[in-house]
XYZ file of C-alpha atoms in Angstrom:
665
model
C 15.861 -17.107 6.186
C 12.978 -15.308 4.649
C 10.651 -12.820 6.295
C 6.905 -12.997 6.271
C 7.150 -9.636 4.564
C 8.057 -11.568 1.415
C 4.576 -13.034 1.293
C 3.094 -9.739 0.131
C 3.544 -7.869 -3.120
C 6.381 -5.656 -1.907
C 4.253 -4.931 1.158
C 5.756 -2.687 3.818
C 5.465 -2.509 7.585
C 2.437 -0.936 9.145
C 0.183 -1.001 12.147
C -2.716 -3.478 12.218
C -5.943 -2.194 10.767
C -8.961 -1.662 12.978
C -11.789 -3.272 11.101
C -15.463 -2.977 11.859
C -17.591 -6.124 11.542
C -19.352 -6.891 8.296
C -23.081 -6.369 8.629
C -25.629 -9.179 8.775
C -23.292 -12.060 8.027
C -24.025 -15.422 9.627
C -22.135 -17.963 7.537
C -23.119 -21.598 7.829
C -19.702 -23.242 8.007
C -19.318 -27.034 8.165
C -17.149 -28.586 10.851
C -14.977 -31.643 10.211
C -16.925 -34.855 10.383
C -17.489 -36.302 13.824
C -16.526 -33.265 15.885
C -18.558 -31.057 18.105
C -17.490 -27.519 18.889
C -17.881 -25.274 21.889
C -16.316 -21.888 22.307
C -14.295 -20.153 24.953
C -14.251 -16.887 23.095
C -16.189 -13.931 24.373
C -16.393 -12.525 20.863
C -19.821 -13.498 19.444
C -18.501 -13.109 15.883
C -16.255 -16.129 16.427
C -19.031 -18.627 17.080
C -19.323 -20.887 14.032
C -22.697 -22.414 13.225
C -22.271 -25.999 12.064
C -24.549 -28.701 10.651
C -23.593 -31.057 13.478
C -24.236 -28.796 16.468
C -27.417 -29.493 18.475
C -30.018 -26.903 17.565
C -32.971 -25.335 19.235
C -36.358 -25.467 17.591
C -36.028 -21.837 16.547
C -32.874 -22.416 14.495
C -32.971 -23.105 10.811
C -30.945 -26.151 9.802
C -28.474 -25.455 7.013
C -27.291 -27.853 4.377
C -24.669 -30.325 5.544
C -22.163 -32.764 4.157
C -24.278 -35.704 5.216
C -25.818 -37.296 8.272
C -24.299 -36.243 11.613
C -21.727 -38.620 13.018
C -21.476 -39.434 16.728
C -19.779 -36.845 18.880
C -16.032 -37.082 19.112
C -14.802 -38.302 22.497
C -12.519 -35.239 22.387
C -14.666 -32.091 22.163
C -12.511 -29.453 20.509
C -12.885 -25.845 21.522
C -12.999 -22.960 19.111
C -9.856 -20.865 19.306
C -10.217 -17.096 19.729
C -8.711 -14.949 16.992
C -6.250 -13.567 19.513
C -4.784 -17.048 19.824
C -5.267 -18.309 16.285
C -4.028 -15.147 14.573
C -1.839 -13.340 17.096
C -0.270 -10.028 16.261
C 3.459 -10.776 15.872
C 5.778 -9.770 18.670
C 9.538 -9.448 18.458
C 10.043 -11.850 21.347
C 8.227 -14.749 19.650
C 10.670 -17.491 18.724
C 8.224 -20.180 17.681
C 8.219 -19.065 14.071
C 10.094 -21.110 11.504
C 10.805 -17.858 9.652
C 12.439 -14.606 10.651
C 9.883 -11.885 11.066
C 10.253 -8.126 11.128
C 7.328 -6.779 13.150
C 5.117 -4.435 11.182
C 3.212 -3.361 14.285
C 5.984 -1.128 15.635
C 6.374 1.117 12.619
C 4.220 3.339 10.513
C 5.190 4.616 7.123
C 5.630 8.360 7.093
C 4.205 10.386 4.289
C 6.940 11.984 2.250
C 6.771 15.654 1.219
C 6.488 14.481 -2.384
C 3.536 12.270 -1.527
C 1.877 15.029 0.480
C 2.281 17.430 -2.421
C 0.820 14.931 -4.870
C -2.089 14.321 -2.516
C -2.840 18.045 -2.322
C -2.554 18.455 -6.077
C -4.941 15.568 -6.556
C -7.504 17.395 -4.457
C -7.575 14.781 -1.703
C -8.746 16.351 1.518
C -8.208 14.817 4.934
C -11.941 14.268 5.170
C -11.939 12.357 1.904
C -9.072 10.167 3.069
C -10.883 9.386 6.308
C -14.013 8.552 4.348
C -12.131 6.117 2.100
C -10.473 4.408 5.054
C -13.826 4.121 6.764
C -15.303 2.583 3.626
C -12.633 -0.099 3.624
C -13.355 -1.006 7.218
C -17.092 -1.473 6.939
C -19.505 -3.261 4.677
C -21.450 -1.323 2.067
C -22.922 -4.351 0.335
C -25.775 -6.530 1.512
C -24.832 -10.141 0.814
C -27.654 -12.445 -0.158
C -25.662 -15.548 0.726
C -22.324 -16.546 2.144
C -19.927 -18.581 0.022
C -19.295 -20.948 2.880
C -22.952 -22.004 2.964
C -22.288 -24.634 0.285
C -22.860 -28.248 1.345
C -19.842 -29.249 -0.766
C -16.558 -28.850 1.161
C -14.563 -28.339 -2.062
C -16.878 -25.500 -3.060
C -16.723 -23.980 0.434
C -12.929 -23.919 0.494
C -12.682 -22.723 -3.112
C -15.078 -19.833 -2.636
C -13.695 -18.699 0.714
C -10.204 -18.667 -0.839
C -11.534 -16.763 -3.837
C -13.185 -14.222 -1.544
C -9.992 -13.740 0.446
C -7.787 -13.044 -2.552
C -10.364 -10.764 -4.153
C -10.521 -8.805 -0.900
C -6.730 -8.735 -0.598
C -6.209 -7.426 -4.141
C -8.823 -4.707 -3.674
C -7.342 -3.587 -0.324
C -3.933 -3.393 -1.976
C -5.390 -1.361 -4.841
C -7.036 1.112 -2.466
C -3.924 1.396 -0.293
C -1.787 2.146 -3.334
C -4.069 5.011 -4.348
C -3.548 6.587 -0.934
C 0.169 5.737 -0.924
C -0.458 3.855 2.308
C 1.836 1.225 3.753
C 0.655 -2.202 2.798
C 0.165 -5.648 4.259
C -3.015 -6.478 2.413
C -2.959 -10.217 3.178
C -3.088 -9.593 6.929
C -5.769 -6.929 6.544
C -7.939 -9.231 4.430
C -7.373 -12.191 6.749
C -8.215 -10.154 9.841
C -11.358 -8.792 8.226
C -12.574 -12.252 7.256
C -11.784 -13.982 10.535
C -13.263 -11.219 12.678
C -16.505 -11.767 10.797
C -16.535 -15.559 10.832
C -15.685 -15.871 7.138
C -13.553 -18.984 7.379
C -14.134 -22.650 6.748
C -13.138 -23.958 10.169
C -11.373 -22.801 13.304
C -11.048 -26.306 14.729
C -7.784 -28.156 15.089
C -8.288 -31.679 13.791
C -6.014 -34.618 13.106
C -6.066 -35.878 9.535
C -7.338 -34.363 6.282
C -9.286 -31.113 6.156
C -12.554 -31.386 4.169
C -12.268 -29.440 0.937
C -8.463 -29.061 1.007
C -6.867 -31.342 -1.591
C -3.320 -32.648 -1.733
C -1.383 -30.403 -4.111
C -3.408 -27.271 -3.273
C -1.219 -24.172 -3.209
C -1.195 -21.090 -0.999
C 0.686 -17.803 -1.363
C 0.050 -16.566 2.191
C 0.053 -18.327 5.553
C -3.220 -16.645 6.451
C -4.881 -18.539 3.579
C -4.046 -21.820 5.305
C -5.535 -20.439 8.503
C -8.916 -19.480 7.027
C -9.388 -22.944 5.455
C -8.364 -24.803 8.631
C -5.168 -26.368 7.271
C -2.664 -24.690 9.615
C -3.784 -22.264 12.310
C -0.680 -20.333 13.499
C 0.160 -17.240 11.505
C 3.887 -17.729 12.120
C 4.775 -20.961 13.939
C 5.727 -23.959 11.815
C 4.120 -26.520 14.157
C 0.393 -26.571 14.866
C -0.840 -28.779 17.687
C -3.773 -29.577 19.938
C -3.074 -28.487 23.493
C -3.127 -30.964 26.371
C -6.415 -29.628 27.782
C -8.146 -30.456 24.484
C -6.222 -33.626 23.613
C -7.003 -35.257 26.964
C -4.802 -38.036 28.331
C -2.755 -38.156 25.127
C -1.184 -34.780 25.929
C -0.322 -32.333 23.184
C -0.570 -33.783 19.662
C 0.735 -32.271 16.426
C -1.781 -31.729 13.625
C 0.322 -30.004 10.935
C 3.783 -28.673 10.149
C 5.186 -26.275 7.567
C 8.643 -26.810 6.098
C 9.535 -23.412 4.674
C 13.312 -23.092 4.973
C 13.470 -21.305 8.313
C 15.330 -24.236 9.901
C 17.802 -26.841 8.648
C 15.296 -29.324 7.193
C 16.117 -32.055 4.691
C 13.277 -32.092 2.175
C 15.006 -33.342 -0.969
C 13.033 -36.605 -0.935
C 9.389 -36.528 -2.060
C 8.322 -39.139 0.517
C 10.712 -38.497 3.417
C 11.079 -35.235 5.357
C 13.630 -34.626 8.096
C 12.126 -31.775 10.090
C 13.906 -29.609 12.678
C 12.028 -28.727 15.853
C 11.165 -25.198 16.935
C 12.840 -22.718 19.253
C 16.324 -21.540 20.104
C 16.949 -19.734 16.840
C 15.299 -16.355 17.307
C 17.228 -13.343 16.061
C 15.648 -11.285 18.841
C 16.827 -13.490 21.735
C 20.018 -15.232 22.702
C 20.247 -18.551 20.888
C 20.011 -21.711 22.989
C 19.371 -25.454 22.847
C 15.856 -26.451 21.871
C 13.592 -27.670 24.654
C 11.091 -30.525 24.722
C 8.044 -28.284 25.001
C 5.220 -26.853 22.897
C 5.479 -28.054 19.282
C 8.516 -30.245 19.964
C 6.641 -32.115 22.680
C 3.596 -32.440 20.424
C 5.708 -34.017 17.671
C 7.252 -36.438 20.173
C 3.796 -37.465 21.429
C 2.571 -37.870 17.860
C 5.491 -40.193 17.121
C 4.485 -42.378 20.077
C 0.790 -42.312 19.151
C 1.593 -42.787 15.413
C -1.077 -40.256 14.435
C -0.916 -38.696 10.972
C 0.319 -35.125 10.544
C -0.488 -32.756 7.690
C 2.677 -31.578 5.959
C 2.994 -28.349 3.988
C 6.160 -27.849 1.949
C 7.334 -24.661 0.297
C 8.852 -23.798 -3.070
C 10.284 -20.712 -4.719
C 7.698 -18.625 -6.558
C 8.963 -18.718 -10.184
C 7.462 -15.287 -10.857
C 8.690 -13.506 -7.711
C 12.293 -13.760 -6.530
C 11.387 -12.846 -2.963
C 8.236 -14.965 -2.783
C 7.428 -18.542 -1.894
C 4.512 -20.878 -2.461
C 3.151 -23.321 0.112
C 2.095 -26.775 -1.154
C -0.087 -29.128 0.876
C 1.762 -32.436 0.480
C -0.574 -34.778 2.357
C -0.372 -36.902 5.513
C 2.849 -38.126 7.123
C 3.824 -40.147 10.211
C 6.891 -39.622 12.382
C 9.161 -42.663 12.240
C 12.013 -41.455 14.427
C 13.465 -38.597 16.443
C 16.940 -37.630 17.700
C 19.028 -34.712 18.927
C 21.511 -33.076 16.564
C 23.835 -30.096 16.410
C 22.743 -27.198 14.220
C 25.210 -25.084 12.258
C 25.144 -22.524 15.060
C 26.406 -25.179 17.487
C 23.240 -25.549 19.561
C 21.223 -28.746 20.013
C 18.038 -29.207 18.006
C 15.392 -31.895 17.714
C 15.176 -33.800 14.448
C 12.089 -35.709 13.327
C 11.951 -38.061 10.362
C 8.521 -38.181 8.739
C 7.392 -40.613 6.062
C 4.522 -39.944 3.674
C 1.523 -42.226 4.100
C 1.112 -44.508 1.042
C -1.759 -44.374 -1.449
C -2.098 -40.579 -1.604
C -2.200 -38.395 -4.744
C 1.072 -36.793 -5.788
C 1.999 -33.527 -4.089
C 5.492 -32.028 -4.118
C 6.619 -34.746 -6.556
C 4.566 -33.022 -9.277
C 6.569 -29.841 -8.703
C 9.882 -31.672 -8.969
C 8.711 -33.276 -12.201
C 7.508 -30.049 -13.856
C 10.678 -28.198 -12.826
C 12.674 -30.787 -14.734
C 10.446 -30.371 -17.801
C 10.827 -26.594 -17.740
C 14.589 -26.946 -17.722
C 14.455 -29.426 -20.620
C 11.087 -30.050 -22.366
C 12.604 -33.076 -24.109
C 12.417 -34.940 -20.776
C 8.591 -34.844 -20.898
C 7.361 -38.410 -21.384
C 4.767 -39.148 -24.088
C 5.403 -35.827 -25.845
C 4.181 -35.776 -29.455
C 5.524 -32.318 -30.266
C 7.823 -30.172 -28.127
C 6.449 -26.850 -29.395
C 3.007 -26.720 -30.945
C 3.412 -22.969 -31.491
C 6.547 -23.338 -33.680
C 8.335 -20.723 -31.510
C 5.582 -18.128 -31.979
C 4.822 -18.045 -28.251
C 7.328 -16.687 -25.727
C 7.628 -20.213 -24.286
C 7.143 -23.581 -26.058
C 3.750 -25.302 -25.951
C 4.208 -29.059 -25.529
C 1.737 -31.515 -27.138
C 1.276 -34.656 -25.032
C -0.774 -37.852 -25.095
C -0.267 -40.227 -22.176
C -3.689 -41.861 -22.552
C -3.899 -43.698 -25.893
C -2.685 -43.592 -29.524
C -4.332 -40.326 -30.610
C -1.682 -38.564 -32.709
C -2.689 -34.914 -32.429
C -5.322 -32.284 -33.285
C -6.358 -31.471 -36.834
C -4.174 -28.910 -38.630
C -4.572 -25.230 -37.780
C -2.435 -22.127 -38.181
C -0.955 -21.084 -34.823
C -1.474 -17.344 -34.199
C -1.312 -15.207 -31.045
C -3.905 -12.528 -31.852
C -7.187 -11.904 -33.637
C -7.846 -11.175 -37.300
C -10.681 -8.799 -38.173
C -12.482 -9.452 -41.445
C -13.700 -5.862 -41.778
C -12.358 -2.438 -40.760
C -13.274 -1.489 -37.231
C -14.955 1.770 -36.333
C -12.276 4.477 -36.540
C -14.473 7.339 -35.310
C -13.486 6.741 -31.685
C -9.773 7.500 -31.174
C -7.467 5.275 -29.163
C -7.176 6.150 -25.502
C -3.885 7.789 -24.582
C -2.285 9.000 -21.369
C 0.540 11.452 -20.900
C 2.204 9.718 -17.962
C 5.945 10.426 -18.338
C 7.237 7.014 -17.232
C 4.578 4.663 -15.894
C 0.981 5.052 -14.792
C 0.753 5.546 -11.022
C -2.138 4.571 -8.713
C -4.213 7.530 -7.621
C -2.925 9.879 -10.329
C -5.950 12.014 -11.349
C -4.174 13.103 -14.535
C -3.867 9.563 -15.919
C -6.580 9.242 -18.566
C -6.172 5.447 -18.751
C -6.877 5.208 -15.034
C -10.001 7.341 -15.472
C -11.213 5.029 -18.255
C -10.994 2.188 -15.709
C -13.232 4.029 -13.211
C -10.304 5.757 -11.541
C -8.282 2.619 -10.753
C -5.395 0.870 -12.425
C -6.934 -2.561 -13.123
C -3.792 -4.560 -12.273
C -1.736 -4.913 -9.124
C 1.950 -4.008 -9.126
C 2.755 -7.631 -10.004
C 0.307 -7.702 -12.925
C -2.655 -9.480 -11.286
C -6.193 -8.561 -12.330
C -7.851 -6.932 -9.313
C -11.451 -7.608 -10.299
C -13.581 -8.356 -13.323
C -15.033 -5.245 -14.973
C -17.297 -4.742 -18.017
C -14.386 -3.387 -20.110
C -10.713 -3.107 -19.245
C -8.585 -0.456 -20.961
C -4.843 -1.045 -21.166
C -2.421 1.650 -22.282
C -2.258 1.969 -26.066
C 0.500 2.669 -28.584
C -0.403 6.373 -28.322
C 0.270 6.493 -24.581
C 3.487 8.175 -23.494
C 4.197 5.689 -20.692
C 6.864 3.039 -21.189
C 6.452 -0.653 -21.964
C 7.205 -1.322 -18.292
C 3.920 0.306 -17.259
C 1.807 -1.999 -15.123
C -1.203 -1.227 -17.340
C 0.328 -3.252 -20.188
C -0.212 -6.891 -19.268
C -2.128 -8.888 -21.861
C -0.588 -7.124 -24.858
C 2.838 -8.527 -23.916
C 1.760 -12.116 -24.545
C 1.906 -15.343 -22.557
C 4.637 -16.251 -20.076
C 3.419 -19.634 -18.869
C 4.686 -23.106 -19.772
C 1.620 -24.741 -21.340
C 1.022 -28.257 -22.511
C -1.886 -29.358 -24.685
C -2.841 -32.870 -23.576
C -5.292 -35.565 -24.626
C -8.115 -35.985 -22.096
C -9.788 -38.926 -23.819
C -13.533 -38.333 -23.478
C -13.305 -34.513 -23.766
C -10.764 -34.232 -26.550
C -7.697 -32.047 -26.104
C -7.231 -29.868 -23.022
C -4.733 -27.365 -21.612
C -2.696 -27.319 -18.414
C 0.397 -25.500 -17.190
C 3.706 -26.662 -15.756
C 3.764 -23.488 -13.654
C 1.837 -22.672 -10.469
C -0.683 -19.953 -11.304
C -1.814 -17.273 -8.898
C -5.395 -15.959 -8.821
C -5.697 -12.953 -11.142
C -2.850 -14.072 -13.438
C -3.225 -13.457 -17.176
C -3.443 -16.801 -18.969
C -3.877 -16.174 -22.708
C -5.995 -14.484 -25.356
C -8.643 -16.291 -27.384
C -6.960 -15.967 -30.799
C -8.580 -16.548 -34.171
C -10.753 -14.858 -36.780
C -13.519 -12.473 -35.747
C -16.641 -13.399 -37.684
C -20.069 -11.843 -38.134
C -22.626 -13.663 -35.999
C -25.483 -12.737 -38.346
C -23.860 -14.532 -41.293
C -22.544 -17.593 -39.465
C -23.000 -20.980 -41.107
C -20.655 -23.160 -39.104
C -20.181 -26.898 -39.210
C -19.938 -28.962 -36.019
C -16.125 -28.870 -35.880
C -15.966 -25.113 -36.321
C -18.553 -24.659 -33.588
C -16.284 -26.615 -31.215
C -13.517 -24.067 -31.783
C -15.627 -20.932 -31.466
C -15.814 -18.384 -28.686
C -19.067 -16.477 -28.205
C -19.478 -13.865 -25.529
C -22.311 -15.103 -23.361
C -23.925 -14.229 -20.076
C -21.558 -15.104 -17.220
C -22.509 -17.886 -14.865
C -23.291 -17.146 -11.227
C -19.958 -18.626 -10.135
C -17.992 -16.275 -12.399
C -20.044 -13.259 -11.335
C -19.150 -14.036 -7.697
C -15.418 -13.697 -8.374
C -15.605 -10.035 -7.321
C -17.392 -10.809 -4.073
C -14.447 -10.033 -1.805
C -13.742 -6.729 -3.559
C -17.414 -5.802 -3.378
C -17.307 -5.989 0.421
C -15.395 -2.710 0.253
C -17.636 -0.925 -2.243
C -21.087 0.508 -2.630
C -23.610 -1.986 -3.979
C -24.225 0.355 -6.916
C -20.646 -0.091 -8.141
C -20.594 -3.889 -8.122
C -20.488 -5.835 -11.380
C -23.643 -7.882 -11.856
C -25.109 -9.892 -14.695
C -27.395 -6.969 -15.481
C -24.455 -4.533 -15.785
C -22.491 -6.669 -18.249
C -23.284 -5.969 -21.875
C -23.530 -8.969 -24.186
C -21.017 -8.283 -26.939
C -21.567 -9.237 -30.586
C -18.040 -10.578 -31.005
C -17.628 -14.199 -32.161
C -14.152 -15.670 -32.692
C -13.522 -18.789 -34.757
C -10.319 -20.718 -34.029
C -10.958 -23.597 -36.443
C -8.323 -22.601 -39.011
C -6.265 -20.140 -36.908
C -5.866 -20.038 -33.167
C -3.692 -20.666 -30.108
C -3.867 -22.766 -26.931
C -7.179 -21.108 -25.996
C -8.956 -23.173 -28.685
C -8.285 -26.251 -26.522
C -9.702 -24.831 -23.265
C -12.563 -27.094 -22.183
C -15.802 -26.173 -20.445
C -16.341 -26.793 -16.742
C -19.233 -26.045 -14.425
C -16.564 -25.363 -11.756
C -14.094 -23.326 -13.833
C -10.741 -21.947 -12.749
C -10.584 -19.276 -15.500
C -12.769 -16.334 -16.498
C -12.749 -14.158 -19.611
C -12.337 -10.409 -19.525
C -12.880 -7.943 -22.434
C -9.727 -5.840 -22.948
C -9.095 -2.865 -25.247
C -5.747 -1.371 -26.222
C -5.315 -1.183 -30.023
C -8.559 0.180 -31.508
C -11.594 2.215 -30.525
C -14.562 -0.110 -31.185
C -15.682 -1.416 -27.790
C -18.037 -3.930 -29.420
C -15.055 -5.996 -30.575
C -12.546 -6.168 -27.704
C -9.839 -8.735 -27.140
C -11.016 -11.706 -25.084
C -8.460 -12.407 -22.383
C -8.493 -15.246 -19.855
C -7.439 -14.808 -16.222
C -7.118 -17.251 -13.316
C -10.061 -17.200 -10.909
C -8.151 -19.067 -8.199
C -4.700 -20.414 -7.366
C -4.035 -23.261 -9.804
C -1.405 -25.932 -9.014
C 0.849 -27.249 -11.798
C -0.662 -29.932 -14.079
C -4.244 -28.860 -13.310
C -6.487 -28.586 -16.359
C -7.419 -25.004 -17.251
C -11.131 -24.555 -17.915
C -13.725 -21.820 -18.233
C -17.507 -21.769 -18.145
C -18.815 -21.473 -21.696
C -21.689 -19.507 -20.177
C -25.415 -19.290 -20.733
C -26.434 -19.128 -24.374
C -29.789 -17.546 -23.661
C -30.581 -14.712 -21.292
C -30.450 -15.672 -17.599
C -33.541 -15.250 -15.389
C -34.489 -11.595 -14.990
C -32.838 -10.533 -18.253
C -34.895 -10.005 -21.375
C -33.822 -12.239 -24.225
C -34.178 -15.598 -25.876
C -33.813 -18.724 -23.757
C -31.906 -21.654 -25.264
C -33.758 -24.666 -26.662
C -32.863 -28.086 -25.325
C -31.599 -29.043 -28.791
C -29.016 -26.235 -28.633
C -27.419 -27.565 -25.437
C -24.513 -30.005 -25.343
C -23.945 -32.731 -22.745
C -21.359 -31.728 -20.147
C -18.580 -34.132 -19.203
C -16.664 -31.814 -16.855
C -17.034 -34.217 -13.922
C -17.318 -31.489 -11.286
C -19.475 -32.145 -8.243
C -21.928 -29.407 -9.255
C -22.060 -30.289 -12.957
C -25.196 -28.891 -14.605
C -25.376 -31.762 -17.106
C -25.319 -29.547 -20.215
C -24.041 -26.230 -21.497
């Protein structure tokens, strides 16, 4: 069985963080349709303002999903954080995973660490100041991401905020050589300040959470209202809130902690909870708590949300949680576990007519093992073995045979010598660059931080990112060498029909993951005379959209407002890259008004900052077989920035199909 410790990036045990409330945040968070909410909590920060709650004349009505529905006959009560997100205790046996409590230990500072801290000039006062900064808000927010009237946008942005906050906390902790459990710190900070989509327990689908959505931490499922307990595998409505029906199950997680049978995509045999704690004497399971809720749900035939887990292909000790949709319990019986004690077994069957969930994973795993098993494949490797992994070309829509010919390349070609007056950056780190090392020149170029996490995830978008160069003394294993190593994702280029060719991945992609470079020929914008086809395969650096600029929002909660990246602080670069005759998969990335990728300027092989490499990173967690898109940006200057505004004739009609489509780009 696997510990919750595996959910973090090599996180270690530590005491919970005391976090001060964020200032002046009153998020307008929609409740599930048809439900009213009251609260038992004495903590005013836990009261969620909803579009469907009766209001006084002095309250301002926020945007809502639609017209209010009648009150539910079962008024659900908001759950205090102490109940929804309890601090783990050794004696808890309701978890479906083994858990090593982090609250009982604190990492000691080694003499080596203490010496390095002194040499770096870090005083105790400075350390206290940094910790204080992380626990309070130094940025006035103009709006809350959860104020969107679109549930998909609300969930997407609250998830994006969480992971941005988590990556930044991890980055700051690494600089101080502090023990880490950044996911719990970020989750606590958000929930203590009401930054969550819902704290209601509801039966059925959760608005904004789609079947196939993926999560890397249990706390992510909590803040979007999919599964409330931080550890337990069964979530249920208590008898006092469920009324005469007694306790009713709302969701379960099958994550390998018990002897479940989940080999079938539509049938799950789930083992009940209890009796298997490593901290107590093992015993037969009892018909109580979650087990009783599942039994009642079988009798009532109510649907239950099911979350399945899979091995993270990029982390041997990690797992990914996949929301697989709604199931009903068809039968229950007692069985003997391998340890000889009696356990409850529940057979659940997936409700028909739902989009594919875990079955997509099983399908893509088979393709990765043998790409020849991919149906409707036109070409098994579009890159002709140039990429680290093959790029499959697929058309499962019509008879389109493939894109026009181009030369597959993995980098950029400059048509003129770049400015050689500025030397390449170089550090003298003996092995690898370390967080918080004041002598690392590459870290200083990146404002004193290593821009990537220990697992290679981009922490936040910055105006220019400097990776270690060929002149650096650090090894190729240095964490500051990510994009220069190439792509390690299983891509397929597929025919979309109305939008031409697109790109998707057979792998699950985590927020902050490097996707690919925009490869091609760098051309001079002043002498461009492009035809229509060439224009379709051209990347121009443009002003970022508001959605992209908000990707750093979580990280900015921990920083001074003056250090945040805004539209005004990003310099419009002159670089234009044509991928008409030479390019890679990036030439097939389509535009979307709700993108899941962003582009980041990166330097590592020359000194002219006007012509960096254009690298794409994931803005959010992306399930397998989801199209990869980015916002082509604003051609003219956005409001408040001096510059030329685009003419209507320069805009193209947008066919992205997102709910907030702007109609043109």
